[in-house]
GROMACS .gro file of C-alpha atoms in nm:
model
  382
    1UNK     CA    1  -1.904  -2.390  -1.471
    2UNK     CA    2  -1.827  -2.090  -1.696
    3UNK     CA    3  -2.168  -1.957  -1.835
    4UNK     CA    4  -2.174  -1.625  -1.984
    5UNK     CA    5  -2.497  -1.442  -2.002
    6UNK     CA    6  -2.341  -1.112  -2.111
    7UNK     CA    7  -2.054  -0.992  -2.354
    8UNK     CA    8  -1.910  -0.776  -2.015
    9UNK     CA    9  -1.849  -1.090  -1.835
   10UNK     CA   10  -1.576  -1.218  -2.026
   11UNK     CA   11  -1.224  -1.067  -2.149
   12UNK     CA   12  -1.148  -1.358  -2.456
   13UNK     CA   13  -0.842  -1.457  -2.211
   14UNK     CA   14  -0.912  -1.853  -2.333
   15UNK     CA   15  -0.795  -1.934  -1.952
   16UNK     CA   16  -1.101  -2.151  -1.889
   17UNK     CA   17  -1.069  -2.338  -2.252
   18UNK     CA   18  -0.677  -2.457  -2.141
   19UNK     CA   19  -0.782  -2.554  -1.822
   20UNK     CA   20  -1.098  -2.788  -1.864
   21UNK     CA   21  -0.933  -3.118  -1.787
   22UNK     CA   22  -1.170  -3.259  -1.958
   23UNK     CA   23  -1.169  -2.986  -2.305
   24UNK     CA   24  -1.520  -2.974  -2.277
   25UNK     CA   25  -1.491  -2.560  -2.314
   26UNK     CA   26  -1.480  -2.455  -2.684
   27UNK     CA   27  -1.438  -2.092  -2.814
   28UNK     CA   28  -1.635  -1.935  -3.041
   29UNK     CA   29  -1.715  -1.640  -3.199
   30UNK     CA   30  -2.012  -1.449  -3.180
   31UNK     CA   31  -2.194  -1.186  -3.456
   32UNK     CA   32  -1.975  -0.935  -3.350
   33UNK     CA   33  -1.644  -1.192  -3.408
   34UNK     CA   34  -1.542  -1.161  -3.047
   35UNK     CA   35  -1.441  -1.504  -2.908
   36UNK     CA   36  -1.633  -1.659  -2.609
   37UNK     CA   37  -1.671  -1.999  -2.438
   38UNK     CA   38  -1.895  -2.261  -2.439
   39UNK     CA   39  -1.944  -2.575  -2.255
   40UNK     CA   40  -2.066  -2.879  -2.359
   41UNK     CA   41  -2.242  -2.998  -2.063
   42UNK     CA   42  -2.242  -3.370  -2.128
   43UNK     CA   43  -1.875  -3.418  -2.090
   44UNK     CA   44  -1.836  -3.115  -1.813
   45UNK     CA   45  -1.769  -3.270  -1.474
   46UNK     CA   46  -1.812  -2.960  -1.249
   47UNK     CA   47  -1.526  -2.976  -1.153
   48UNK     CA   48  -1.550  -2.563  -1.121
   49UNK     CA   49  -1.159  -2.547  -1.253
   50UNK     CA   50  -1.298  -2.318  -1.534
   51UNK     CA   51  -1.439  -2.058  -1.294
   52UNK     CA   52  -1.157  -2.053  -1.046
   53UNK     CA   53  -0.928  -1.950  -1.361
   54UNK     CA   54  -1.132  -1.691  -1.507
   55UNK     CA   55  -0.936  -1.341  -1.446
   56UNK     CA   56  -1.283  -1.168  -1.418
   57UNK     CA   57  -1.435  -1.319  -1.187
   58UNK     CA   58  -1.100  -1.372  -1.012
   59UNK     CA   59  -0.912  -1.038  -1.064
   60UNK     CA   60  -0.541  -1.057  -0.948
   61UNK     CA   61  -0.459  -0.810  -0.663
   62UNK     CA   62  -0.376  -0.497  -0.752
   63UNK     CA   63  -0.011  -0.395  -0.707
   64UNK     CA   64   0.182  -0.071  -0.615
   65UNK     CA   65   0.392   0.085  -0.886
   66UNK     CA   66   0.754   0.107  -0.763
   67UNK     CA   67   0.923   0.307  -1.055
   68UNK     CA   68   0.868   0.459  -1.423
   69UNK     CA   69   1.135   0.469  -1.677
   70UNK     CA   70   1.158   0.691  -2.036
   71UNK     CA   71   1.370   0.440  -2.228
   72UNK     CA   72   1.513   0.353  -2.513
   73UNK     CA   73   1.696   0.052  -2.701
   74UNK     CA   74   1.958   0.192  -2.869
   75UNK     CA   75   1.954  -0.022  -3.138
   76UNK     CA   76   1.842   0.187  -3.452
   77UNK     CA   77   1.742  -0.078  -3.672
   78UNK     CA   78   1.568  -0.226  -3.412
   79UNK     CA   79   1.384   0.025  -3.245
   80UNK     CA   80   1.293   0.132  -3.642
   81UNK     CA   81   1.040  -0.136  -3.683
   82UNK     CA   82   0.914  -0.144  -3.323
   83UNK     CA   83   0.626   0.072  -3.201
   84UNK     CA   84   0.797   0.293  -2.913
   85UNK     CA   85   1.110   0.284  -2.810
   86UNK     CA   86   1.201  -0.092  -2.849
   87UNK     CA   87   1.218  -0.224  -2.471
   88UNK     CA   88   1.011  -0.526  -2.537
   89UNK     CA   89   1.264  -0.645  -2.820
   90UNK     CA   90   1.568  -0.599  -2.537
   91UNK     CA   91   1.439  -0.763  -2.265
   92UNK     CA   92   1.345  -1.050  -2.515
   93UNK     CA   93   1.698  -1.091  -2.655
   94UNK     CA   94   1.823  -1.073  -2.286
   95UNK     CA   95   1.567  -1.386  -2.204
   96UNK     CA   96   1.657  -1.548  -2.543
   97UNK     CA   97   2.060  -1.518  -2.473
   98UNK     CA   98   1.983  -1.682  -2.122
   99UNK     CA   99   1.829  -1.989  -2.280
  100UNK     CA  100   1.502  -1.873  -2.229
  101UNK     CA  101   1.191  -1.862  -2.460
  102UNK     CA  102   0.928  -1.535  -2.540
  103UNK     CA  103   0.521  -1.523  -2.624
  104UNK     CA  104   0.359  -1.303  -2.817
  105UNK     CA  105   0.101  -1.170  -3.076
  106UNK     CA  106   0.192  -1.280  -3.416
  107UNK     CA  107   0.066  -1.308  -3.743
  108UNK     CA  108  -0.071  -1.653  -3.922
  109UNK     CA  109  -0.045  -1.750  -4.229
  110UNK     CA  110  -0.423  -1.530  -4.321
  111UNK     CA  111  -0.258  -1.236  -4.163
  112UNK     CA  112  -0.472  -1.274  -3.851
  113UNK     CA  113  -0.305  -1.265  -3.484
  114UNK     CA  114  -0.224  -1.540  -3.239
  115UNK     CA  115   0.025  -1.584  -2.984
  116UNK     CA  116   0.370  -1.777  -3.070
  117UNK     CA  117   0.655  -1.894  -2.900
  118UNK     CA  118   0.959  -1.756  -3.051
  119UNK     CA  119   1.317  -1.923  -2.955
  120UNK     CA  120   1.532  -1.727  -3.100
  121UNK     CA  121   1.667  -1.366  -3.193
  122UNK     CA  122   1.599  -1.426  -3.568
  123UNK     CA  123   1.223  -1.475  -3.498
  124UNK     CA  124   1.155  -1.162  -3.303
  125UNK     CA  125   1.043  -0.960  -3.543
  126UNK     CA  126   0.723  -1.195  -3.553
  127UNK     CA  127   0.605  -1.090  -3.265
  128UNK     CA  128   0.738  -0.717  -3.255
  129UNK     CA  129   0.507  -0.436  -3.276
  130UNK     CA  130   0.132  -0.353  -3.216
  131UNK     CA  131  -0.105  -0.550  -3.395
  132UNK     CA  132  -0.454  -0.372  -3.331
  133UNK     CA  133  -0.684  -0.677  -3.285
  134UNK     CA  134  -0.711  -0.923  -3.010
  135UNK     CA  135  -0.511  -1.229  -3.051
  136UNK     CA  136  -0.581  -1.614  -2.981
  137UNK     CA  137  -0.422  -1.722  -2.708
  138UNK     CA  138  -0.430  -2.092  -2.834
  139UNK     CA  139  -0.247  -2.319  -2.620
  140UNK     CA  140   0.025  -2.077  -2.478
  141UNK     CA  141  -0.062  -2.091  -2.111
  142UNK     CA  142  -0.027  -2.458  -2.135
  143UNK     CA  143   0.326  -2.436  -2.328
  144UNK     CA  144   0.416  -2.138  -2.085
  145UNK     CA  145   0.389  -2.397  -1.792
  146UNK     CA  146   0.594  -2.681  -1.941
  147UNK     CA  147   0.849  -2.431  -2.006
  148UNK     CA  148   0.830  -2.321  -1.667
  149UNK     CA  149   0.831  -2.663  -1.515
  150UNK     CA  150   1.141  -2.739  -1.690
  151UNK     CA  151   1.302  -2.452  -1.544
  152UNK     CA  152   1.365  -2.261  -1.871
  153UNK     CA  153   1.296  -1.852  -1.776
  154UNK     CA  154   1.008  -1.766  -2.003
  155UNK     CA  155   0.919  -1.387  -2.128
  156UNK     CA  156   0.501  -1.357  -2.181
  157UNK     CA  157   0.345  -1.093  -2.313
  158UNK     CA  158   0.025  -0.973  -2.372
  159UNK     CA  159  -0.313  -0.754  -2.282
  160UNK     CA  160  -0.318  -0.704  -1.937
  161UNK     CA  161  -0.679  -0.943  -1.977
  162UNK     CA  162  -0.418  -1.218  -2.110
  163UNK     CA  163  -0.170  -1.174  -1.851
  164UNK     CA  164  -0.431  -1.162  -1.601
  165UNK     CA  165  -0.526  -1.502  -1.758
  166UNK     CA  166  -0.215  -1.653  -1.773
  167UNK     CA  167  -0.132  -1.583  -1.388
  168UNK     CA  168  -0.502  -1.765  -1.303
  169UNK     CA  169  -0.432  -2.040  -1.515
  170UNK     CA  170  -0.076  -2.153  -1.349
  171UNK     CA  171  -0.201  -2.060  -1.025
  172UNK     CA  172   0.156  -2.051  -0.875
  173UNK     CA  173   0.409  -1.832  -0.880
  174UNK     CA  174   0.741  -1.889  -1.111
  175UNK     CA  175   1.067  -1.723  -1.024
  176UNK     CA  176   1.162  -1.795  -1.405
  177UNK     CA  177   0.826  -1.640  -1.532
  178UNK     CA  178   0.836  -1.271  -1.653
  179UNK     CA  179   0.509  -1.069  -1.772
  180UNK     CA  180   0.520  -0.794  -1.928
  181UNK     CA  181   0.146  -0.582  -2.092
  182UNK     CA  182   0.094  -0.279  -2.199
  183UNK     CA  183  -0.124   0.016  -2.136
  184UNK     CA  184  -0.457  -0.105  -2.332
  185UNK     CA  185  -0.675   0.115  -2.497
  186UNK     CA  186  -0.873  -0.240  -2.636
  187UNK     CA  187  -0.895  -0.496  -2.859
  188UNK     CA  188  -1.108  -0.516  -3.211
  189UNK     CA  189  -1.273  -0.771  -3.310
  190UNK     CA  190  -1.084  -1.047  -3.581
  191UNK     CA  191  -1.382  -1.038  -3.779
  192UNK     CA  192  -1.388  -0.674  -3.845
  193UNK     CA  193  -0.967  -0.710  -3.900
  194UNK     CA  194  -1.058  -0.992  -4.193
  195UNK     CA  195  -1.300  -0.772  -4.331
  196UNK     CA  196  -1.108  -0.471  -4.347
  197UNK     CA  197  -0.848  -0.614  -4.524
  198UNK     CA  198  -1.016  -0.839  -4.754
  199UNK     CA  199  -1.188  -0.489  -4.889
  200UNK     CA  200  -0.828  -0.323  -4.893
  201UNK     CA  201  -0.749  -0.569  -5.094
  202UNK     CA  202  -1.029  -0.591  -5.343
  203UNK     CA  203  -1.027  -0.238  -5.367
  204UNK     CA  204  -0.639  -0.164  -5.418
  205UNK     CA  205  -0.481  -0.121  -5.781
  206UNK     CA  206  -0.203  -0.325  -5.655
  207UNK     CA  207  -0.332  -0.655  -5.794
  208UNK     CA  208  -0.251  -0.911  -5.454
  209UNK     CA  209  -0.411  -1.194  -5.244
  210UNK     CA  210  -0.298  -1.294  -4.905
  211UNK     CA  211  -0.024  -1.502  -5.035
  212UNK     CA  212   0.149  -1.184  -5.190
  213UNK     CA  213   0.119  -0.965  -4.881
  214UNK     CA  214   0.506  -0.984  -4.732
  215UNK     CA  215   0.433  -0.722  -4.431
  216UNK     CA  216   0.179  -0.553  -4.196
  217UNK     CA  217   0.269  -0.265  -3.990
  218UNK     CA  218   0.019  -0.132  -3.749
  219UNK     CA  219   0.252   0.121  -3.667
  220UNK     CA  220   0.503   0.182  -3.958
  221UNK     CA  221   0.725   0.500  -3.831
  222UNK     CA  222   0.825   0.568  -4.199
  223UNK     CA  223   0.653   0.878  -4.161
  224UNK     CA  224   0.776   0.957  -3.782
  225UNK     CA  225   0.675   0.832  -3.435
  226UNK     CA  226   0.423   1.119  -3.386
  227UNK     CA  227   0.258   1.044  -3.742
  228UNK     CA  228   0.264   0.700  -3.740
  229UNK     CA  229   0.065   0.463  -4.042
  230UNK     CA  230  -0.063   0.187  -4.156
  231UNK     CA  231   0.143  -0.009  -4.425
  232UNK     CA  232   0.138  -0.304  -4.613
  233UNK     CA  233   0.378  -0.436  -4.799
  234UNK     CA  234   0.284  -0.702  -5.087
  235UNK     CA  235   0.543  -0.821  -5.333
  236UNK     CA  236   0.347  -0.587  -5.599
  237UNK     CA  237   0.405  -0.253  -5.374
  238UNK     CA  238   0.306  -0.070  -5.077
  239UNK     CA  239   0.010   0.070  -4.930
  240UNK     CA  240   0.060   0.316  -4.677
  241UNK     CA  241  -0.163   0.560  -4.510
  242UNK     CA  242  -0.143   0.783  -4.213
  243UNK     CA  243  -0.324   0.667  -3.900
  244UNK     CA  244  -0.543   1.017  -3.924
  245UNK     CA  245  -0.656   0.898  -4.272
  246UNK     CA  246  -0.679   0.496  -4.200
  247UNK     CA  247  -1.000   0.457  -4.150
  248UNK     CA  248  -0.961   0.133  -3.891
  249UNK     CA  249  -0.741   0.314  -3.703
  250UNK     CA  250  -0.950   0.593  -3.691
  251UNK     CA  251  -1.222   0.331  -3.570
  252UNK     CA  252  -0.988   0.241  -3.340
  253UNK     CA  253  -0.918   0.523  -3.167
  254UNK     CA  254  -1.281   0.619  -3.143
  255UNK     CA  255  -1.326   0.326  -2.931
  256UNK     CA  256  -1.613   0.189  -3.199
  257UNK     CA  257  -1.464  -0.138  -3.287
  258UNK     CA  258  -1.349  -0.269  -2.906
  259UNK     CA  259  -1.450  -0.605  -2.718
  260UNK     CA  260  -1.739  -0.498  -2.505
  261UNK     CA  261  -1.562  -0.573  -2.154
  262UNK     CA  262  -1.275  -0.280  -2.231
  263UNK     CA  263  -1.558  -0.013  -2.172
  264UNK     CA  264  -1.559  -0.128  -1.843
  265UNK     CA  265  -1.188  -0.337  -1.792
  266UNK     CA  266  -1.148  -0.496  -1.468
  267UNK     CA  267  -0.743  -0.485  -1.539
  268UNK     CA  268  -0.674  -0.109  -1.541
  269UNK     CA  269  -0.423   0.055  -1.309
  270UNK     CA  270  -0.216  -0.280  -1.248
  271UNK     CA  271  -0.439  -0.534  -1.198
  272UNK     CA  272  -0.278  -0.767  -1.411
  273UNK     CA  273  -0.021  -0.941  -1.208
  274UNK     CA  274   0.248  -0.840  -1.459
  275UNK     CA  275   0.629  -0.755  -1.409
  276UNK     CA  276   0.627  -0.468  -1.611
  277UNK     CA  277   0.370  -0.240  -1.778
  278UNK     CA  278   0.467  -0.080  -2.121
  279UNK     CA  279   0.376   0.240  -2.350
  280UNK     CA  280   0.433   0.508  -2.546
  281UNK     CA  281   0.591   0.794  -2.409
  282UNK     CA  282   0.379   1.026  -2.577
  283UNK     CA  283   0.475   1.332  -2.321
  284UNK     CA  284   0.851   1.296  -2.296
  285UNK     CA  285   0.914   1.570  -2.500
  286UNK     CA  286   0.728   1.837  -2.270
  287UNK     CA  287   0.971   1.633  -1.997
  288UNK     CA  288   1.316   1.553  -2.148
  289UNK     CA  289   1.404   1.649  -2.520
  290UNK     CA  290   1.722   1.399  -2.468
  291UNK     CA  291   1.472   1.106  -2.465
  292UNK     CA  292   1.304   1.250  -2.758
  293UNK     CA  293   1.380   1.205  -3.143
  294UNK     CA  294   1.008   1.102  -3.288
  295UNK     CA  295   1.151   0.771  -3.350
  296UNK     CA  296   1.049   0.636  -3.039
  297UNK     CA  297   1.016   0.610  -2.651
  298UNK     CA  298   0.906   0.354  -2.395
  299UNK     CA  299   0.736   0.409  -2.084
  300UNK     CA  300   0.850   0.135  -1.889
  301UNK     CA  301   0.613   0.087  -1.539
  302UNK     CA  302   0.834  -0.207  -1.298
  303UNK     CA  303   0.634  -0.319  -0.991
  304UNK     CA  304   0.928  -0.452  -0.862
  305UNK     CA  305   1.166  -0.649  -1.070
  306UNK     CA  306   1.412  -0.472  -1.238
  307UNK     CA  307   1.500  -0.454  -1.605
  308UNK     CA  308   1.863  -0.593  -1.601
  309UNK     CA  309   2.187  -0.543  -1.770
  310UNK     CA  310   2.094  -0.170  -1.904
  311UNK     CA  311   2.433  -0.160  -2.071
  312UNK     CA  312   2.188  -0.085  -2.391
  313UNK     CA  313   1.936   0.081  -2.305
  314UNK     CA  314   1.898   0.450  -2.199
  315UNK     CA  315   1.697   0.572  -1.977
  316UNK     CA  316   1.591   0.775  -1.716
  317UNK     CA  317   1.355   0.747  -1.457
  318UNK     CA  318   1.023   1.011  -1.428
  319UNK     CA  319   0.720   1.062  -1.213
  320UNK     CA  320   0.467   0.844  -1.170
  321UNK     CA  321   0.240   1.104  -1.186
  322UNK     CA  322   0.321   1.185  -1.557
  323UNK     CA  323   0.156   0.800  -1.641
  324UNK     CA  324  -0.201   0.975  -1.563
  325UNK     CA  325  -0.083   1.321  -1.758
  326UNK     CA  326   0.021   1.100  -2.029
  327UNK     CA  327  -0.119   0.775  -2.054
  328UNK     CA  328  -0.454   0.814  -1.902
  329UNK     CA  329  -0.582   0.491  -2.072
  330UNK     CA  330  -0.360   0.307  -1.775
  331UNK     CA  331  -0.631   0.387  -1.538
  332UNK     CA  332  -0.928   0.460  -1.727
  333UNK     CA  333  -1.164   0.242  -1.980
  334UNK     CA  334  -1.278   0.316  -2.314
  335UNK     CA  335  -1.555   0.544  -2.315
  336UNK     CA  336  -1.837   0.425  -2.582
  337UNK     CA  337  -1.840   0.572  -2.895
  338UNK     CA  338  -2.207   0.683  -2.985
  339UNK     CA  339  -2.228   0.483  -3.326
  340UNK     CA  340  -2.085   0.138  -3.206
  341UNK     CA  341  -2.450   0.002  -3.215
  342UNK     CA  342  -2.484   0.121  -3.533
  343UNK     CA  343  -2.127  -0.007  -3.659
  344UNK     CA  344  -2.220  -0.358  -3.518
  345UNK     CA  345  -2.568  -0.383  -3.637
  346UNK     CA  346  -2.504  -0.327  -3.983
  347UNK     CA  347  -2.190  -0.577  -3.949
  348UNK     CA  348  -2.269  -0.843  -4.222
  349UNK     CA  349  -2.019  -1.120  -4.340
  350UNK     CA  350  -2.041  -0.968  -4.692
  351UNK     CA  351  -2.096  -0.542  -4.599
  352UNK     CA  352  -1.812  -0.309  -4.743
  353UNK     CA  353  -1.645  -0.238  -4.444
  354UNK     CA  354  -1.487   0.072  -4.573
  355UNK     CA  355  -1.799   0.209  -4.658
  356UNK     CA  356  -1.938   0.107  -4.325
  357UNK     CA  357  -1.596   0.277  -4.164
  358UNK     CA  358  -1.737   0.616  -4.349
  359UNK     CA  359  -2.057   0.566  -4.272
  360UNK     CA  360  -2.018   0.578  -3.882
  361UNK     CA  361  -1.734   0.761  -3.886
  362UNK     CA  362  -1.776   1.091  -4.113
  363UNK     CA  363  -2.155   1.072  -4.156
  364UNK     CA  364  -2.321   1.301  -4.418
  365UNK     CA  365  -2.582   1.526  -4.230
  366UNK     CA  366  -2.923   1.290  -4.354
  367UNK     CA  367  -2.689   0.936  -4.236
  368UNK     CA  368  -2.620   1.135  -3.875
  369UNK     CA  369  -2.986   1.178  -3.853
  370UNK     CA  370  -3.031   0.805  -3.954
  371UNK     CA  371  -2.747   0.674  -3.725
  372UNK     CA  372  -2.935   0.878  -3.451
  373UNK     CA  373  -3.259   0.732  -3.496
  374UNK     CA  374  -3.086   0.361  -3.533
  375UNK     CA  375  -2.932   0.397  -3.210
  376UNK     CA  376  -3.234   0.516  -3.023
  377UNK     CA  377  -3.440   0.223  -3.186
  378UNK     CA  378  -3.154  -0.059  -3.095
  379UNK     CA  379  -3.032   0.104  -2.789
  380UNK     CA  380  -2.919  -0.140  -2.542
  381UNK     CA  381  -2.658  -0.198  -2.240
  382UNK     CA  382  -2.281  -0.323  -2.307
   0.00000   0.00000   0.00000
């Protein structure tokens, strides 16, 4: 039986939830608004199913890198509104065109994330670029096997934590399954994500709710690969800022606002069990300047399969040593940023996050004395 007794020991995956035969297993989130499980222990049968799934105590073997590609889908429009350069939308349409179906992070209808099934080429932009928050899972691993089982080839992506997941939870392998992650730096909480843009938008002049929002973009290029920002798009205008002035991204980055198992991730350096491993490029211009526009280039990692029909795509294959030059956050965890205990204990359902943001973030001199003595009061272990 799945019992958590601390935040490390569980990745939000939802493995264990799909898999209770009897759906004894709910999720739910905690203060911080990270999801975890709990069973009800007078329907649980102990049956153990829950713990066999669980990708951390049950970490898929780690597997040899065979080759890493710079590459690009030379689709313009395409690769415009992705995050890098656009390999996750080409490999999609290639499983869509074979009669195949894709999975991945979404938004709902509140603007939060969860994964979807998308059919078709018309519906891939739902589930195309980052969204900075971790997803729910819902019941894709069960509609991923029923695909599977009726021999349709099926594209998943996710967090390595959610392939990880995924390949627990089937517990075979599929010849029609594909997997692809990327390199994770980690996941922010949902709560934090509602928060944040509930004060955007009681504090914007452009006069919108939820229903008038039309876009999100995590990682709007308007403004060049390199310099990406955050933009949102309501039927009333556009907010866009750059992702050195955002002030959740800058969280972000800082590693302030992540799940508390990424500061330790059992899934680093392919532990997954995915197909294919992807990222930004950020180094190809130091390598090739023919791979490099700042509009955007993939680093594609294959540990094995190979990305077919390439008629589209351009590419070139580097050094797996540039993934560690480059990408470091492949084999390495988040480090902890020094005012997360302070972020998270002054997290209230009604605090101005944006002020909270500032607060942690660029502290005036008396509130990094204050933060200092708050974290040496409420120090504890993650």
């Amino acid at each position: 039986m799945i019992n958590i007794s601390k935040p490390t020991e569980c990745c939000g995956c939802n493995a264990c939830v799909q898999a209770c035969p009897k759906s004894c297993i709910s999720f739910d989130e905690d203060k911080e608004g990270f999801r975890y499980p709990h069973v009800d222990l007078d329907r649980c049968i102990n049956c153990n199913i829950c713990e066999k799934v669980c990708p951390v105590l049950n970490v898929p073997y780690k597997q040899a890198i065979k080759k890493v590609y710079a590459a690009i889908y030379e689709n313009e429009p395409i690769r415009a509104t992705s995050s890098s350069g656009a390999v996750f939308s080409y490999i999609a349409e290639k499983v869509l065109g074979k009669g195949g179906v894709v999975f991945g992070a979404g938004f709902d209808s509140n603007w939060e994330v969860q994964h979807i099934c998308v059919q078709n080429e018309q519906d891939l932009s739902k589930i195309r670029g980052s969204k900075y928050l971790q997803s729910r899972i819902g019941d894709s691993y069960k509609r991923t096997r029923t695909f599977l089982e009726e021999g349709r080839i099926v594209l998943f992506s996710g967090t390595p934590c959610q392939i990880a997941g995924l390949k627990n939870f089937l517990r075979k392998d599929y010849e029609n399954l594909i997997c692809i992650d990327f390199i994770c730096h980690g996941v922010p909480s949902p709560k934090i994500w509602r928060l944040y843009l509930k004060q955007i938008i009681t504090d914007s002049n452009l006069g919108i709710d939820l229903t008038d929002i039309k876009s999100i973009h995590f990682r709007s290029k308007s403004m060049g690969w390199s310099n990406y920002s955050f933009l949102i798009s309501s039927s009333n205008g556009v907010r866009e800022v750059s992702h050195l002035e955002d002030y959740y991204n800058r969280a972000f980055n800082r590693n302030m606002i992540l799940r508390p198992i990424c500061y330790q991730c059992p899934f680093k350096g392919g532990n997954s069990g995915s197909d294919f491993t992807l990222a930004d490029f950020w180094g190809i211009k130091d390598i090739d300047q023919t791979m490099y526009d700042d509009m955007g280039t993939s680093m594609v990692i294959s540990y094995g399969k190979e990305v077919v029909g390439l008629e589209n795509l351009r590419f070139s294959e580097e050094s797996i040593d540039c993934i560690r030059k480059y990408n470091a956050s492949y084999y390495e965890s988040a480090g902890i940023d020094d005012n997360r205990v302070v972020f998270f204990g002054h997290l209230k359902d009604n605090v101005n996050i944006i002020k909270l943001f500032k607060h942690c973030i660029t502290p005036t001199l008396l509130q990094r004395v204050s933060n200092r003595i708050y974290r040496l009061i409420h120090k504890k272990s993650i």
